[in-house]
Structure formats: C-alpha cells, structure tokens
Short mmCIF file of C-alpha atoms and ligand atoms in Angstrom, two decimals:
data_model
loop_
_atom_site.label_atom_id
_atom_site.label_comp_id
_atom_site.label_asym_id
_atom_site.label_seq_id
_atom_site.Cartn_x
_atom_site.Cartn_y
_atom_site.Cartn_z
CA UNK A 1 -61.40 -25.17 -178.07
CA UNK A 2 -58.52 -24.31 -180.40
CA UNK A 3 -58.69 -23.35 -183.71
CA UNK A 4 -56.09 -23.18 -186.18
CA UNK A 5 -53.26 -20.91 -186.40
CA UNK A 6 -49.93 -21.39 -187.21
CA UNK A 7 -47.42 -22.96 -185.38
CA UNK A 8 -44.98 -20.31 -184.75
CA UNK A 9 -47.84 -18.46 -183.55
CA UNK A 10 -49.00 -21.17 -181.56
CA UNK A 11 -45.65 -21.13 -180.14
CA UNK A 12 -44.81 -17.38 -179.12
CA UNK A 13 -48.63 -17.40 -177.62
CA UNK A 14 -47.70 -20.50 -175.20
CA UNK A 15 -44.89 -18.01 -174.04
CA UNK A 16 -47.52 -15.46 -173.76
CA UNK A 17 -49.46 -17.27 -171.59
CA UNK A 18 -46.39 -17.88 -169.05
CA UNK A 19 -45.12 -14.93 -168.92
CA UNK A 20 -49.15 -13.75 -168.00
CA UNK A 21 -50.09 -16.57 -165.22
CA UNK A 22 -46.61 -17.32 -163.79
CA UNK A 23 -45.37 -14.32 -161.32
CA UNK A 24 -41.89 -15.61 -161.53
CA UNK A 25 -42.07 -15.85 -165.14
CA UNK A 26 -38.18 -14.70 -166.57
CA UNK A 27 -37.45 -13.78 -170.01
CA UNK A 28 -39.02 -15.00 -173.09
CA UNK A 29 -36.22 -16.67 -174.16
CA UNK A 30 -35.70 -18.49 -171.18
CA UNK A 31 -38.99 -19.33 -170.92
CA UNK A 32 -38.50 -20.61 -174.32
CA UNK A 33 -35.48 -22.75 -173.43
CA UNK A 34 -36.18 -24.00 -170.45
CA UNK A 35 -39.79 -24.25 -169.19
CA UNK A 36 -40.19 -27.99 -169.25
CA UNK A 37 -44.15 -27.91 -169.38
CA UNK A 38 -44.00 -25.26 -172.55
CA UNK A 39 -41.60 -27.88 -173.78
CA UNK A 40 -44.19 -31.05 -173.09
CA UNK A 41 -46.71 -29.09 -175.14
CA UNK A 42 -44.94 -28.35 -178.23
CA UNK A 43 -43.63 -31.82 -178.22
CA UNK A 44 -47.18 -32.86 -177.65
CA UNK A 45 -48.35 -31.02 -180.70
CA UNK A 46 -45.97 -33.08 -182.83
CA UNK A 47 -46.91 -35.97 -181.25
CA UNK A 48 -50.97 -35.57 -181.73
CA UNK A 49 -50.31 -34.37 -185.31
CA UNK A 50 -48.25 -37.88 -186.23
CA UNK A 51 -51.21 -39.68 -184.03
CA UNK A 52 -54.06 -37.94 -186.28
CA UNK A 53 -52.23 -39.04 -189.91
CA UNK A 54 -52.39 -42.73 -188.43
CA UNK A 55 -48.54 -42.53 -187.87
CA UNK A 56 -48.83 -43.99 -184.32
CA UNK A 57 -45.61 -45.57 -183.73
CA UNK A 58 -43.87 -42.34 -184.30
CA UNK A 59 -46.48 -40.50 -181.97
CA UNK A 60 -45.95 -42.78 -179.01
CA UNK A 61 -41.81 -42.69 -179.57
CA UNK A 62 -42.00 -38.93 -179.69
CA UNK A 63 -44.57 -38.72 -176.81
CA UNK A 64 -42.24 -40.84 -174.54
CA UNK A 65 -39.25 -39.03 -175.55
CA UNK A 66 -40.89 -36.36 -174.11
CA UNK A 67 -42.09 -37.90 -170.91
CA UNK A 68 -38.05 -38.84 -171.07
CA UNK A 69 -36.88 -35.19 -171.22
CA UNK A 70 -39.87 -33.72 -169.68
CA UNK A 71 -41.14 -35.66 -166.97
CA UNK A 72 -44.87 -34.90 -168.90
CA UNK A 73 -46.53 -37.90 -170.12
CA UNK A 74 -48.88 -36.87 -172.14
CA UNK A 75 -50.55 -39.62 -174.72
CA UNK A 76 -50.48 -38.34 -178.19
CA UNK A 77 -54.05 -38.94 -178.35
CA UNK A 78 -54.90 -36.57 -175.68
CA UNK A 79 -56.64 -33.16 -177.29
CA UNK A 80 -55.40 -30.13 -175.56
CA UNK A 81 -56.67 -26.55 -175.96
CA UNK A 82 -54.46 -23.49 -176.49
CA UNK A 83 -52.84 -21.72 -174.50
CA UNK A 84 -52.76 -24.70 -172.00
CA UNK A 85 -49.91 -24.22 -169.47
CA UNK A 86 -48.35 -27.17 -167.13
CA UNK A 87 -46.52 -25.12 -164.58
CA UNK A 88 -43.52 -26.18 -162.82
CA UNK A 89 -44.64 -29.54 -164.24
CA UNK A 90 -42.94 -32.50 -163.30
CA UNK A 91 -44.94 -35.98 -162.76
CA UNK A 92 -47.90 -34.49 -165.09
CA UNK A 93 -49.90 -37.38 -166.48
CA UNK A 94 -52.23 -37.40 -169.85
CA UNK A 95 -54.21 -40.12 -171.01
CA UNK A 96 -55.28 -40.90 -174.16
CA UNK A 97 -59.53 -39.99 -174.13
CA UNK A 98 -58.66 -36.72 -172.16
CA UNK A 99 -59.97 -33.45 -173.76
CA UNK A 100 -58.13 -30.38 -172.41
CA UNK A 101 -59.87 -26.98 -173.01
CA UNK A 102 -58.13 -23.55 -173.57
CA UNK A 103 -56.70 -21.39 -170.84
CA UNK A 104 -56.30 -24.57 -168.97
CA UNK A 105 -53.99 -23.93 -165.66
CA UNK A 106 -52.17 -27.11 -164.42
CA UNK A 107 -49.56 -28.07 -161.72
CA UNK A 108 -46.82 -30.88 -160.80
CA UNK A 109 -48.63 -34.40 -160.26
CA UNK A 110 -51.29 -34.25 -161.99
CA UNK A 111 -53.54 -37.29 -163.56
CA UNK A 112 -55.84 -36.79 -165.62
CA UNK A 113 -56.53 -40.61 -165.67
CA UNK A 114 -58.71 -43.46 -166.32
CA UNK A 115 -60.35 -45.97 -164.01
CA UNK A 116 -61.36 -49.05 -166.52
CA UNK A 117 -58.82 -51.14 -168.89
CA UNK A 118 -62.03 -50.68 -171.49
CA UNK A 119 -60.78 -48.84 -174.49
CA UNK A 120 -62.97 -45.46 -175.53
CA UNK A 121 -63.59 -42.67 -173.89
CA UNK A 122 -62.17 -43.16 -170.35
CA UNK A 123 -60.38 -40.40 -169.60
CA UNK A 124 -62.09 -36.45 -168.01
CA UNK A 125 -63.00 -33.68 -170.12
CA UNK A 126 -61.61 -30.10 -168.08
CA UNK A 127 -63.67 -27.30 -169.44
CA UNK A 128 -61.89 -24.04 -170.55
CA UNK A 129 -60.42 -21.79 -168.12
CA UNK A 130 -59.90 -24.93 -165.60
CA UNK A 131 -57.25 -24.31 -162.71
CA UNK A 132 -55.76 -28.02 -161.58
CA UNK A 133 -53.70 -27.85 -158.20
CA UNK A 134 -50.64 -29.54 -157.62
CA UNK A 135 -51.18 -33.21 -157.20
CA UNK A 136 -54.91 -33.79 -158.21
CA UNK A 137 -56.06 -36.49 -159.56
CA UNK A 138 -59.37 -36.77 -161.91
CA UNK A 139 -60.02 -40.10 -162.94
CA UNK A 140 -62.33 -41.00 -165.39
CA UNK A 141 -64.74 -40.18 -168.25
CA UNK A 142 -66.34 -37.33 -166.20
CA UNK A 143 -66.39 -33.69 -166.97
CA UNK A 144 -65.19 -30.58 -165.15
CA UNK A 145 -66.87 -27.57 -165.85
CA UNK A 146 -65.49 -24.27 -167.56
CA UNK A 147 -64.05 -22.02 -164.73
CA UNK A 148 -64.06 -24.92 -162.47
CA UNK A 149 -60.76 -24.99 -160.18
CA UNK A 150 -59.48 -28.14 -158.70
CA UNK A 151 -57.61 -28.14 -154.78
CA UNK A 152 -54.39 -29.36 -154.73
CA UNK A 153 -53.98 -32.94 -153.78
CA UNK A 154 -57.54 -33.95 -154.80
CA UNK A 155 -59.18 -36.73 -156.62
CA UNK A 156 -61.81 -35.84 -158.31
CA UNK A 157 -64.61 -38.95 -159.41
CA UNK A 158 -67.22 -37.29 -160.05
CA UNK A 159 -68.59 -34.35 -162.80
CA UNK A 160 -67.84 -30.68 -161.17
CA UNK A 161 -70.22 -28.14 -162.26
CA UNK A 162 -69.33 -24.88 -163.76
CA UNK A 163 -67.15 -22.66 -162.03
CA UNK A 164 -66.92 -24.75 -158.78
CA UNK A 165 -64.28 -25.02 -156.63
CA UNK A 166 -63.76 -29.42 -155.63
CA UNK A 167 -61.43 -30.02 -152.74
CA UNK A 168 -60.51 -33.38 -150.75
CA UNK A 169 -60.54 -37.21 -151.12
CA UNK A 170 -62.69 -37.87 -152.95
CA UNK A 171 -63.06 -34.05 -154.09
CA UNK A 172 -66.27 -32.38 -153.06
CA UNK A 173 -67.43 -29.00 -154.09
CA UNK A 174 -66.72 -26.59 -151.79
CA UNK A 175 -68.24 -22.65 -152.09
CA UNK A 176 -65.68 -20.07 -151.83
CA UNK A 177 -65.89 -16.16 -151.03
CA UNK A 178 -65.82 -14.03 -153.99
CA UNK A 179 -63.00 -13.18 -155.98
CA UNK A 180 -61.74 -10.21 -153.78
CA UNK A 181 -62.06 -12.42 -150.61
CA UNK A 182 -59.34 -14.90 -151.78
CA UNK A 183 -57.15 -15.32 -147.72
CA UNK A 184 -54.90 -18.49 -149.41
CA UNK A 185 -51.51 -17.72 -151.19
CA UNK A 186 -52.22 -20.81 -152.97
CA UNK A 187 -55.18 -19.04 -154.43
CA UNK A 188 -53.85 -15.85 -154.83
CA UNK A 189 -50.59 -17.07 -156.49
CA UNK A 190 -49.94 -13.85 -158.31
CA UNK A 191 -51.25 -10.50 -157.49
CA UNK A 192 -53.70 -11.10 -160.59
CA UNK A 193 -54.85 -14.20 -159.11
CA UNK A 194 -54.49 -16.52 -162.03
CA UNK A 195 -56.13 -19.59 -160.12
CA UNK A 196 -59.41 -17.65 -160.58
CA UNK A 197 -60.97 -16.23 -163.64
CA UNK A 198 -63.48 -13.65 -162.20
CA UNK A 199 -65.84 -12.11 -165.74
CA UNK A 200 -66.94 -9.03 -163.60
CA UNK A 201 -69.44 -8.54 -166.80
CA UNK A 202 -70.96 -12.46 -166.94
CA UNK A 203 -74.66 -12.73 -166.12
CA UNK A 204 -75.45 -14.96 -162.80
CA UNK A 205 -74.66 -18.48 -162.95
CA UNK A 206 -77.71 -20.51 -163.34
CA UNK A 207 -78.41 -22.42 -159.89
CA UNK A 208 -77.29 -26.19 -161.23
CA UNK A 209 -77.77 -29.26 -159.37
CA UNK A 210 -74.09 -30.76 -158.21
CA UNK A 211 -72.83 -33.81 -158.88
CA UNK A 212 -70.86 -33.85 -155.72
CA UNK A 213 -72.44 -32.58 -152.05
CA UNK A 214 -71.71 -29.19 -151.27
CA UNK A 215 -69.51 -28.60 -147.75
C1 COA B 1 -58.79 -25.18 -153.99
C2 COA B 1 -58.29 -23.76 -153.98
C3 COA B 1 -58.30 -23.19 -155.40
C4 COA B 1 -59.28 -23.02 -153.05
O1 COA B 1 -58.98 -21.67 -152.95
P1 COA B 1 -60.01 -20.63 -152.26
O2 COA B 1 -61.30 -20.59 -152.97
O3 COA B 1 -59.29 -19.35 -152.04
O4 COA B 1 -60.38 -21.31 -150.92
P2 COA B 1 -59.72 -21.13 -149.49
O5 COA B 1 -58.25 -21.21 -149.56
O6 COA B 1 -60.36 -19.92 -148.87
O7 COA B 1 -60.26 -22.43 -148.77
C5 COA B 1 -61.63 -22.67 -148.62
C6 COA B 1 -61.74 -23.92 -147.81
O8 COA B 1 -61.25 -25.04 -148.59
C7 COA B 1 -60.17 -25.68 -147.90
N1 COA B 1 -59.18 -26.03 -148.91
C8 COA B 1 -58.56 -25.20 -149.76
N2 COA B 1 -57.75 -25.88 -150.58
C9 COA B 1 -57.85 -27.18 -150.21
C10 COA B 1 -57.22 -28.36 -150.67
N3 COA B 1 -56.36 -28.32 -151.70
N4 COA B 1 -57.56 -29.53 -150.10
C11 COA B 1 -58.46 -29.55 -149.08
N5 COA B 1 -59.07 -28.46 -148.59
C12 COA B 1 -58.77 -27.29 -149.16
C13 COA B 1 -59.63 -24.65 -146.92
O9 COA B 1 -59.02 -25.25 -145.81
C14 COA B 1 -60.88 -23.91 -146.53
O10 COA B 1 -61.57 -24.69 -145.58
P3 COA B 1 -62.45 -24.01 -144.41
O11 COA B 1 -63.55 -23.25 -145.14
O12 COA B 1 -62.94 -25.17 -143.63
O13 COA B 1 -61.53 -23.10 -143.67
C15 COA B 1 -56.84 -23.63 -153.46
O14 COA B 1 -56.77 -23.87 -152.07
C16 COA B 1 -55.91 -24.63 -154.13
O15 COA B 1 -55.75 -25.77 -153.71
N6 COA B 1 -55.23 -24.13 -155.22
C17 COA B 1 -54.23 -24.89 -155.91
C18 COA B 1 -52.89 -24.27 -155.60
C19 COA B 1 -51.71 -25.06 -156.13
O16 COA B 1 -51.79 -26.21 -156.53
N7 COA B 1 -50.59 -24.42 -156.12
C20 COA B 1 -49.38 -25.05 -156.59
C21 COA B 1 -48.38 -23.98 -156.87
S1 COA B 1 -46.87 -24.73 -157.26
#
C-alpha cells in the first residue's frame, strides 16, 4: 500500500502511470490537464486528507465537487493505493470502507459498493495490481486478491483468490491461458498487455481453495 512521498511526486508518478498503461496516452501535459480520472484522484487525495484531520464537511464538499467535475464519486473515506489509475473514467463509484491497493487498473462504471445500510466495513478490499473492467460491480466487504482481474460488466459477491480472473453475473472465476495466449483485444489492450501483470520470476501459486466455482 502507499507510503509517503510528497505530493508533487505523487503527482508526476500518477502521470507516469498513464502514460505506461494507456496506449493512447498523449502528452504529459495533457494528461495533466485533462484526464478526468488523474483529476478524481488528486482531488481525492485532498479530500481523504481533510476526512483524516476530522474536517468532514469540507471532505464530502470537495469529494462531490469532484464527482461534479469528474463524474468519479469517490467517498473521502475510501483508501486508495498509488499509482491507482481510473481510465477513461466516467460513472466510477467509491464507497466509503473500500481499500484500493497500488497499481490498481480501473474502467468507466465501476462500483466498488456496499450491500447493507450497517455502518463499518462494508465496502471490498482490491488487492494490488487489480485490473477492474468496464462496468463491474463488487459489492461488499469481500476481498479481491493481488493480481486478480475483474471481466467487464461483472458483479462480483464473493472473495476472488489471488491472481484469478472472475467473469459474469454473479462473477465466477474463470482460468485463462497464460500470459502469451491472451486472443481478446480487451485483454490485450496495449501491446504490453496492461490488464495482466505476468512476474515471469514469481514462484508457483500455491493451489488455494476458491471462493467462487471454477468454469
Ligand atoms: C475478463 C478478461 C480480463 C478476460 O481476459 P482473458 O483472460 O484474455 O480471457 P478471454 O478473453 O480469453 O476469455 C476467456 C473466457 O471468458 C469469457 N469472458 C471474457 N471476458 C468476459 C466478460 N467480461 N464477461 C463474461 N465472459 C467473459 C470469454 O468469452 C471466454 O469464454 P470461453 O472460454 O467460453 O470462450 C477480459 O475479457 C475483460 O473483460 N477485460 C476488461 C476489459 C475492459 O474493461 N476494457 C475496457 C476498455 S475501455
């Protein structure tokens, strides 16, 4: 998860991570100006800063400015890794219990939601290096794995192990060829097919027992 470096820094590494995992990435500085899920991020970071020093009001005004300006809701509350990027954007939802880990990859329509009015934790923890697909939906206190990538259009109910692929309604885990097998476009977005994060040097993964039927 993150850990602490400046802001500026914080900044110019956001536009880092576009111009790395978005093929049709332009210029920094127009990436800078104009990518509205860069923008929802930094705004967040204001946001969850006035929410930690108990200066609430202000968080939520500033968080739903940004929602405003945006189209990202994302509750000030919300923890989100670095170098977290909400591409194209638009219709992204955030609750307030959700954990978001670093080198998260999201998409437009996205909820990372709750399923009980019950204040605490209600809302998913996505493990690092998560991929989210356009229009998913993971709705409650459950956890998805680091690596894990979620289809587009799914809603996910259920914990996804590490490094699994979930797909449907509701989302079950589906295996997938290897890396160099990828035959989608939508999972070979750009030639260095950023909606996988192969480690050719990581050790086997441990055989775990799913929370969701394999198909
Ligand atoms: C889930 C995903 C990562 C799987 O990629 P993959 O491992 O290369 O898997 P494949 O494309 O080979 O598909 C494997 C199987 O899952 C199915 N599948 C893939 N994505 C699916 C989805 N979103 N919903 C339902 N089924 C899906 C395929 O039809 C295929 O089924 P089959 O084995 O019966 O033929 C990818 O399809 C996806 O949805 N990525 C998100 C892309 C996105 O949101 N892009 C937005 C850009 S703006």
């Amino acid at each position: 998860m993150a850990s602490e470096i400046g802001a500026l820094a914080r900044a110019l590494e956001d536009v880092r991570t576009v111009q790395k995992r978005d093929p049709a990435a332009p210029a920094w500085w127009v990436i800078a100006g104009s990518y509205q899920g860069v923008h929802a991020v930094w705004y967040h970071r204001v946001a969850h800063w006035l929410w930690q020093r108990n200066m609430r009001s202000y968080a939520r005004l500033l968080s739903q400015y940004a929602r405003r300006v945006t189209g990202i809701e994302i509750h000030p509350g919300a923890q989100l890794g670095r170098r977290v990027f909400i591409d194209h954007g638009s219709g992204v939802v955030i609750g307030e219990t959700a954990v978001v880990g670093d080198d998260v990859l999201m998409f437009n329509g996205i909820n990372l939601g709750g399923t009980t009015m019950s204040p605490g934790k209600r809302h998913p923890t996505i493990g690092d290096r998560v991929v989210i697909g356009a229009g998913a939906k993971v709705l409650g206190p459950l956890r998805v794995g680091p690596d894990a990538r979620i289809g587009a259009n799914a809603v996910v109910v259920k914990d996804v192990p590490d490094g699994a692929t979930a797909v449907g309604i509701p989302a079950v885990i589906r295996n997938h060829p290897g890396p160099t097998e990828a035959s989608t476009a939508a999972s070979a977005v750009d030639s260095g097919d950023s909606h996988r994060h192969p480690n050719p040097d990581a050790p086997p993964e441990p055989v775990r027992e799913p929370a969701m039927y394999y198909i």
